[in-house]
mmCIF file with all atom_site columns, C-alpha atoms in Angstrom:
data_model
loop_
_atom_site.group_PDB
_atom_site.id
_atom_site.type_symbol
_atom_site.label_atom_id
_atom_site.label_alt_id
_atom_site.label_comp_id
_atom_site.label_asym_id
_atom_site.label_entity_id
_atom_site.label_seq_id
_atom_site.pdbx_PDB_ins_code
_atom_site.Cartn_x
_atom_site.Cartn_y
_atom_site.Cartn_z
_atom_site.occupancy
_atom_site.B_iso_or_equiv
_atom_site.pdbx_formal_charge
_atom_site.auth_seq_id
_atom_site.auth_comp_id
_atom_site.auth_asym_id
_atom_site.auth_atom_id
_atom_site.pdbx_PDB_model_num
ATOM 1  C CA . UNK J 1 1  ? -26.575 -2.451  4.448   1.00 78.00 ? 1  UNK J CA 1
ATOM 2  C CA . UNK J 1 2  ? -25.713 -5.768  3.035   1.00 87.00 ? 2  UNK J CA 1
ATOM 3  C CA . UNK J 1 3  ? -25.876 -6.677  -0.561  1.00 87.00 ? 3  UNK J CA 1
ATOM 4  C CA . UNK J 1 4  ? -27.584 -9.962  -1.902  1.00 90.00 ? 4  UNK J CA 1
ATOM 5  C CA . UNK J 1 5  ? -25.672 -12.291 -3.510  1.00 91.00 ? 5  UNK J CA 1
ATOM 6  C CA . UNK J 1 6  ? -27.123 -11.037 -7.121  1.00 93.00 ? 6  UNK J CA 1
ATOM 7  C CA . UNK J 1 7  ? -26.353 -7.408  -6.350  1.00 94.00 ? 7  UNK J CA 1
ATOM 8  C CA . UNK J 1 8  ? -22.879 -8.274  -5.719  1.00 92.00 ? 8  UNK J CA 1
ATOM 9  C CA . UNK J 1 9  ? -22.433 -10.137 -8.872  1.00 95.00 ? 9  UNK J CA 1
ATOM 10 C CA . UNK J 1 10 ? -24.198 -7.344  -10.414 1.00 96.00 ? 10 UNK J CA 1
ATOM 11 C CA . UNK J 1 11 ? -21.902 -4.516  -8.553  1.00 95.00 ? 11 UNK J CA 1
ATOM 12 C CA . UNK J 1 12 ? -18.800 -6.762  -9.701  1.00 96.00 ? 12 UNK J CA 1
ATOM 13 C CA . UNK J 1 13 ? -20.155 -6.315  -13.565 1.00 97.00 ? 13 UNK J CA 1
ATOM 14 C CA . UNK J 1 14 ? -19.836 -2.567  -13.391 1.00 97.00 ? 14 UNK J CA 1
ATOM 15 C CA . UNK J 1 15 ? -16.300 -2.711  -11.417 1.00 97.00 ? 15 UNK J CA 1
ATOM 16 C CA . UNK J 1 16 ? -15.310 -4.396  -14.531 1.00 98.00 ? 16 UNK J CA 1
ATOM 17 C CA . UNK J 1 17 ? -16.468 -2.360  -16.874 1.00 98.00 ? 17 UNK J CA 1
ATOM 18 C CA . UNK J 1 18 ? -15.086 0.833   -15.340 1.00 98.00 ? 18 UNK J CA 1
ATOM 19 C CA . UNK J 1 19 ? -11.804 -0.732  -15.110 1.00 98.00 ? 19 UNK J CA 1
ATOM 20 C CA . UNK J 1 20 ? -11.739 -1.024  -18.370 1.00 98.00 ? 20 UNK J CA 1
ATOM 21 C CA . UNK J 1 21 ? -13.235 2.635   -19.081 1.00 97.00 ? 21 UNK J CA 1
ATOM 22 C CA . UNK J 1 22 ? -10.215 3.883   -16.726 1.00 97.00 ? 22 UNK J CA 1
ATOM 23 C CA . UNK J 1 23 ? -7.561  1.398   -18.367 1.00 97.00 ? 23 UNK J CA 1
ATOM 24 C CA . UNK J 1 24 ? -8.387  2.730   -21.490 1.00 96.00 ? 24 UNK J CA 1
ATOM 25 C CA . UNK J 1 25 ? -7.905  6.736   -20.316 1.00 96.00 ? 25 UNK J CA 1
ATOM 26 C CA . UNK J 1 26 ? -4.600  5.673   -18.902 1.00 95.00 ? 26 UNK J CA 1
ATOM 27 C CA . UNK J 1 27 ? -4.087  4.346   -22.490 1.00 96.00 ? 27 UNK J CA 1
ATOM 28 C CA . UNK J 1 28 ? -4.773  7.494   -24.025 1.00 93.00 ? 28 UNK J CA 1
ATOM 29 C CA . UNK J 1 29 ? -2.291  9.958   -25.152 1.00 91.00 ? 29 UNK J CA 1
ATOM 30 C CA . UNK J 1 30 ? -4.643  13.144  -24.624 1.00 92.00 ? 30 UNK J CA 1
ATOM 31 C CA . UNK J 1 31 ? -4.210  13.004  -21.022 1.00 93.00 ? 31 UNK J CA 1
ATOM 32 C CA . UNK J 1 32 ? -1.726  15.271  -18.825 1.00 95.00 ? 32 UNK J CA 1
ATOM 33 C CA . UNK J 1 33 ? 0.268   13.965  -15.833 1.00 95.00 ? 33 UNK J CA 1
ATOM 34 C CA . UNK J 1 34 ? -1.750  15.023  -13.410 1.00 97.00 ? 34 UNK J CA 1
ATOM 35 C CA . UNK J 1 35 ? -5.024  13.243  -15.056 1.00 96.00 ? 35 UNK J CA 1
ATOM 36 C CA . UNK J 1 36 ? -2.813  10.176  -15.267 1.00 97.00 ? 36 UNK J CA 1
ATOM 37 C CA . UNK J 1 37 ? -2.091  10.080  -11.655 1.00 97.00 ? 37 UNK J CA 1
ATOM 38 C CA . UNK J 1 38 ? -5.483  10.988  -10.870 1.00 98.00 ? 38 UNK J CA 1
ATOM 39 C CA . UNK J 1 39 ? -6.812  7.724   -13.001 1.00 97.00 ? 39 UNK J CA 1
ATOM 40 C CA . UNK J 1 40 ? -3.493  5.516   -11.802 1.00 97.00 ? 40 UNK J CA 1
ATOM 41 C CA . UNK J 1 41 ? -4.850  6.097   -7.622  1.00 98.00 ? 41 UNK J CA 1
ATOM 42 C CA . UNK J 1 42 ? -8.765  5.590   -8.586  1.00 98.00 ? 42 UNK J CA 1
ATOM 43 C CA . UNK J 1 43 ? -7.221  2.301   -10.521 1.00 98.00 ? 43 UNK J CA 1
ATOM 44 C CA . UNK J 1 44 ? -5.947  1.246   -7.562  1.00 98.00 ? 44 UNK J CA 1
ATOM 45 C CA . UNK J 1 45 ? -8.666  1.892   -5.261  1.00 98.00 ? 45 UNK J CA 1
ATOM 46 C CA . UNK J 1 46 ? -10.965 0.024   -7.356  1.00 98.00 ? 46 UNK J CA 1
ATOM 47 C CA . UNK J 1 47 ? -8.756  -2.881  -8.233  1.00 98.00 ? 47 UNK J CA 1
ATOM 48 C CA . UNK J 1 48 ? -8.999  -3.476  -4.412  1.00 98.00 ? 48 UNK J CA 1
ATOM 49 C CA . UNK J 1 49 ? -12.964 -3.033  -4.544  1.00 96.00 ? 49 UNK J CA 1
ATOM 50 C CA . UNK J 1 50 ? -12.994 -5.952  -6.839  1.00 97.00 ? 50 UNK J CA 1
ATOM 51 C CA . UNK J 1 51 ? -10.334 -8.280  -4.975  1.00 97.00 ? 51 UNK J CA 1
ATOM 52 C CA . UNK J 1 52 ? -12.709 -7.623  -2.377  1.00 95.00 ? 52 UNK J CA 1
ATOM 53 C CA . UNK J 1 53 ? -16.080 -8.148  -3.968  1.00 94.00 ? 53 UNK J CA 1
ATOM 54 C CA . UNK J 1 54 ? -14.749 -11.496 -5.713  1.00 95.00 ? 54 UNK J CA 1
ATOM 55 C CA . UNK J 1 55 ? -13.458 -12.939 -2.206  1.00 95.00 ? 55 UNK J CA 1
ATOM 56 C CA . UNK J 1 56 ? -16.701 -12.115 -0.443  1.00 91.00 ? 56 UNK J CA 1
ATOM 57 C CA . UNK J 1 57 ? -18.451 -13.508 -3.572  1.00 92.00 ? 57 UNK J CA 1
ATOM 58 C CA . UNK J 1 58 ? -16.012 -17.019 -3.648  1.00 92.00 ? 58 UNK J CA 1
ATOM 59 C CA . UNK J 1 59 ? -16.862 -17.267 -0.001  1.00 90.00 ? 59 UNK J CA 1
ATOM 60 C CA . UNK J 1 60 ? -20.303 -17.483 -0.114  1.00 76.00 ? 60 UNK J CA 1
ATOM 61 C CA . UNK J 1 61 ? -19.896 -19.928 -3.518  1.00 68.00 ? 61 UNK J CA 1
#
């Protein structure tokens, strides 16, 4: 299933803002190594969703 143009500037939106919610835990001191590592890899992961979703998206600009 392909996504229209809007959905993926839509979809790109709500990366964002979960980056931020997850930059924010990694911020926090209330979290245990573990958590942090956990958060750190889905980071990751989802910093390469965006890369993604922006390319496709500057493509099609």
């Amino acid at each position: 299933m392909e996504l229209s143009q809007k959905e993926k500037v839509i979809a790109l939106a709500a990366l964002h803002k979960y980056m931020e919610y997850l930059e924010a835990q990694l911020r926090s001191d209330e979290i245990d190594e573990e958590a942090y590592a956990d958060i750190a890899n889905d980071a990751s992961v989802l910093e390469i969703l965006i890369y993604k979703t922006e390319q496709e998206l500057n493509a099609k600009a």
